[in-house]
C-alpha atoms as a PDB file:
ATOM      1  CA  UNK A   1       3.656   5.112   9.596  1.00  0.00           C
ATOM      2  CA  UNK A   2       6.756   6.868   8.309  1.00  0.00           C
ATOM      3  CA  UNK A   3       9.685   4.641   9.112  1.00  0.00           C
ATOM      4  CA  UNK A   4      12.936   6.411   9.889  1.00  0.00           C
ATOM      5  CA  UNK A   5      11.567   9.826   8.818  1.00  0.00           C
ATOM      6  CA  UNK A   6      11.363  12.644  11.339  1.00  0.00           C
ATOM      7  CA  UNK A   7       8.982  15.587  11.429  1.00  0.00           C
ATOM      8  CA  UNK A   8      11.457  18.066   9.980  1.00  0.00           C
ATOM      9  CA  UNK A   9      12.229  15.718   7.102  1.00  0.00           C
ATOM     10  CA  UNK A  10       8.525  15.394   6.277  1.00  0.00           C
ATOM     11  CA  UNK A  11       8.203  19.185   6.216  1.00  0.00           C
ATOM     12  CA  UNK A  12      11.186  19.460   3.843  1.00  0.00           C
ATOM     13  CA  UNK A  13       9.720  16.790   1.547  1.00  0.00           C
ATOM     14  CA  UNK A  14       6.341  18.561   1.492  1.00  0.00           C
ATOM     15  CA  UNK A  15       8.095  21.866   0.747  1.00  0.00           C
ATOM     16  CA  UNK A  16       9.828  20.361  -2.292  1.00  0.00           C
ATOM     17  CA  UNK A  17       6.570  18.797  -3.479  1.00  0.00           C
ATOM     18  CA  UNK A  18       4.901  22.210  -3.381  1.00  0.00           C
ATOM     19  CA  UNK A  19       7.817  23.785  -5.247  1.00  0.00           C
ATOM     20  CA  UNK A  20       7.999  21.114  -7.969  1.00  0.00           C
ATOM     21  CA  UNK A  21       4.302  20.492  -8.551  1.00  0.00           C
ATOM     22  CA  UNK A  22       2.621  23.651  -7.305  1.00  0.00           C
ATOM     23  CA  UNK A  23      -0.121  23.967  -4.717  1.00  0.00           C
ATOM     24  CA  UNK A  24      -2.884  23.436  -7.285  1.00  0.00           C
ATOM     25  CA  UNK A  25      -1.735  19.934  -8.285  1.00  0.00           C
ATOM     26  CA  UNK A  26      -1.236  18.539  -4.776  1.00  0.00           C
ATOM     27  CA  UNK A  27      -4.861  17.351  -4.364  1.00  0.00           C
ATOM     28  CA  UNK A  28      -4.775  15.456  -7.664  1.00  0.00           C
ATOM     29  CA  UNK A  29      -1.391  13.941  -6.784  1.00  0.00           C
ATOM     30  CA  UNK A  30      -2.711  12.834  -3.390  1.00  0.00           C
ATOM     31  CA  UNK A  31      -5.810  11.365  -5.031  1.00  0.00           C
ATOM     32  CA  UNK A  32      -3.710   9.450  -7.548  1.00  0.00           C
ATOM     33  CA  UNK A  33      -1.384   8.190  -4.819  1.00  0.00           C
ATOM     34  CA  UNK A  34      -4.390   7.034  -2.790  1.00  0.00           C
ATOM     35  CA  UNK A  35      -5.796   5.120  -5.751  1.00  0.00           C
ATOM     36  CA  UNK A  36      -2.456   3.443  -6.400  1.00  0.00           C
ATOM     37  CA  UNK A  37      -2.095   2.450  -2.752  1.00  0.00           C
ATOM     38  CA  UNK A  38      -5.641   1.053  -2.729  1.00  0.00           C
ATOM     39  CA  UNK A  39      -4.950  -0.999  -5.876  1.00  0.00           C
ATOM     40  CA  UNK A  40      -1.764  -2.405  -4.356  1.00  0.00           C
ATOM     41  CA  UNK A  41      -3.595  -3.325  -1.141  1.00  0.00           C
ATOM     42  CA  UNK A  42      -6.401  -4.994  -3.099  1.00  0.00           C
ATOM     43  CA  UNK A  43      -3.909  -6.994  -5.161  1.00  0.00           C
ATOM     44  CA  UNK A  44      -2.070  -8.014  -1.999  1.00  0.00           C
ATOM     45  CA  UNK A  45      -5.336  -9.146  -0.387  1.00  0.00           C
ATOM     46  CA  UNK A  46      -6.237 -11.164  -3.499  1.00  0.00           C
ATOM     47  CA  UNK A  47      -2.875 -12.922  -3.459  1.00  0.00           C
ATOM     48  CA  UNK A  48      -3.165 -13.632   0.274  1.00  0.00           C
ATOM     49  CA  UNK A  49      -6.681 -15.068  -0.143  1.00  0.00           C
ATOM     50  CA  UNK A  50      -5.561 -17.251  -3.053  1.00  0.00           C
ATOM     51  CA  UNK A  51      -2.629 -18.605  -1.057  1.00  0.00           C
ATOM     52  CA  UNK A  52      -4.856 -19.354   1.932  1.00  0.00           C
ATOM     53  CA  UNK A  53      -7.406 -21.070  -0.307  1.00  0.00           C
ATOM     54  CA  UNK A  54      -4.770 -23.210  -1.991  1.00  0.00           C
ATOM     55  CA  UNK A  55      -3.081 -24.082   1.282  1.00  0.00           C
ATOM     56  CA  UNK A  56      -6.398 -25.239   2.753  1.00  0.00           C
ATOM     57  CA  UNK A  57      -6.970 -27.355  -0.371  1.00  0.00           C
ATOM     58  CA  UNK A  58      -3.552 -28.955   0.076  1.00  0.00           C
ATOM     59  CA  UNK A  59      -4.242 -29.597   3.762  1.00  0.00           C
ATOM     60  CA  UNK A  60      -7.528 -31.269   2.792  1.00  0.00           C
ATOM     61  CA  UNK A  61      -5.711 -33.462   0.261  1.00  0.00           C
ATOM     62  CA  UNK A  62      -3.303 -34.692   2.923  1.00  0.00           C
ATOM     63  CA  UNK A  63      -5.891 -34.764   5.743  1.00  0.00           C
ATOM     64  CA  UNK A  64      -3.803 -32.459   7.890  1.00  0.00           C
ATOM     65  CA  UNK A  65      -5.695 -31.204  10.913  1.00  0.00           C
ATOM     66  CA  UNK A  66      -5.260 -27.697  12.232  1.00  0.00           C
END
């Protein structure tokens, strides 16, 4: 999941997050980050579906068989 980041580095990052934002704001930050990630994944899925739909339409136009 975390590319090129070790366990100690994750702990240091979390420590700085607690210092900068405070322990009370971490749940709301995590919730906001989760919503943003979900929106990005949904947009990515929509683009992928649109590309697949259009590519199948083009294949049908040229009678290309799978």
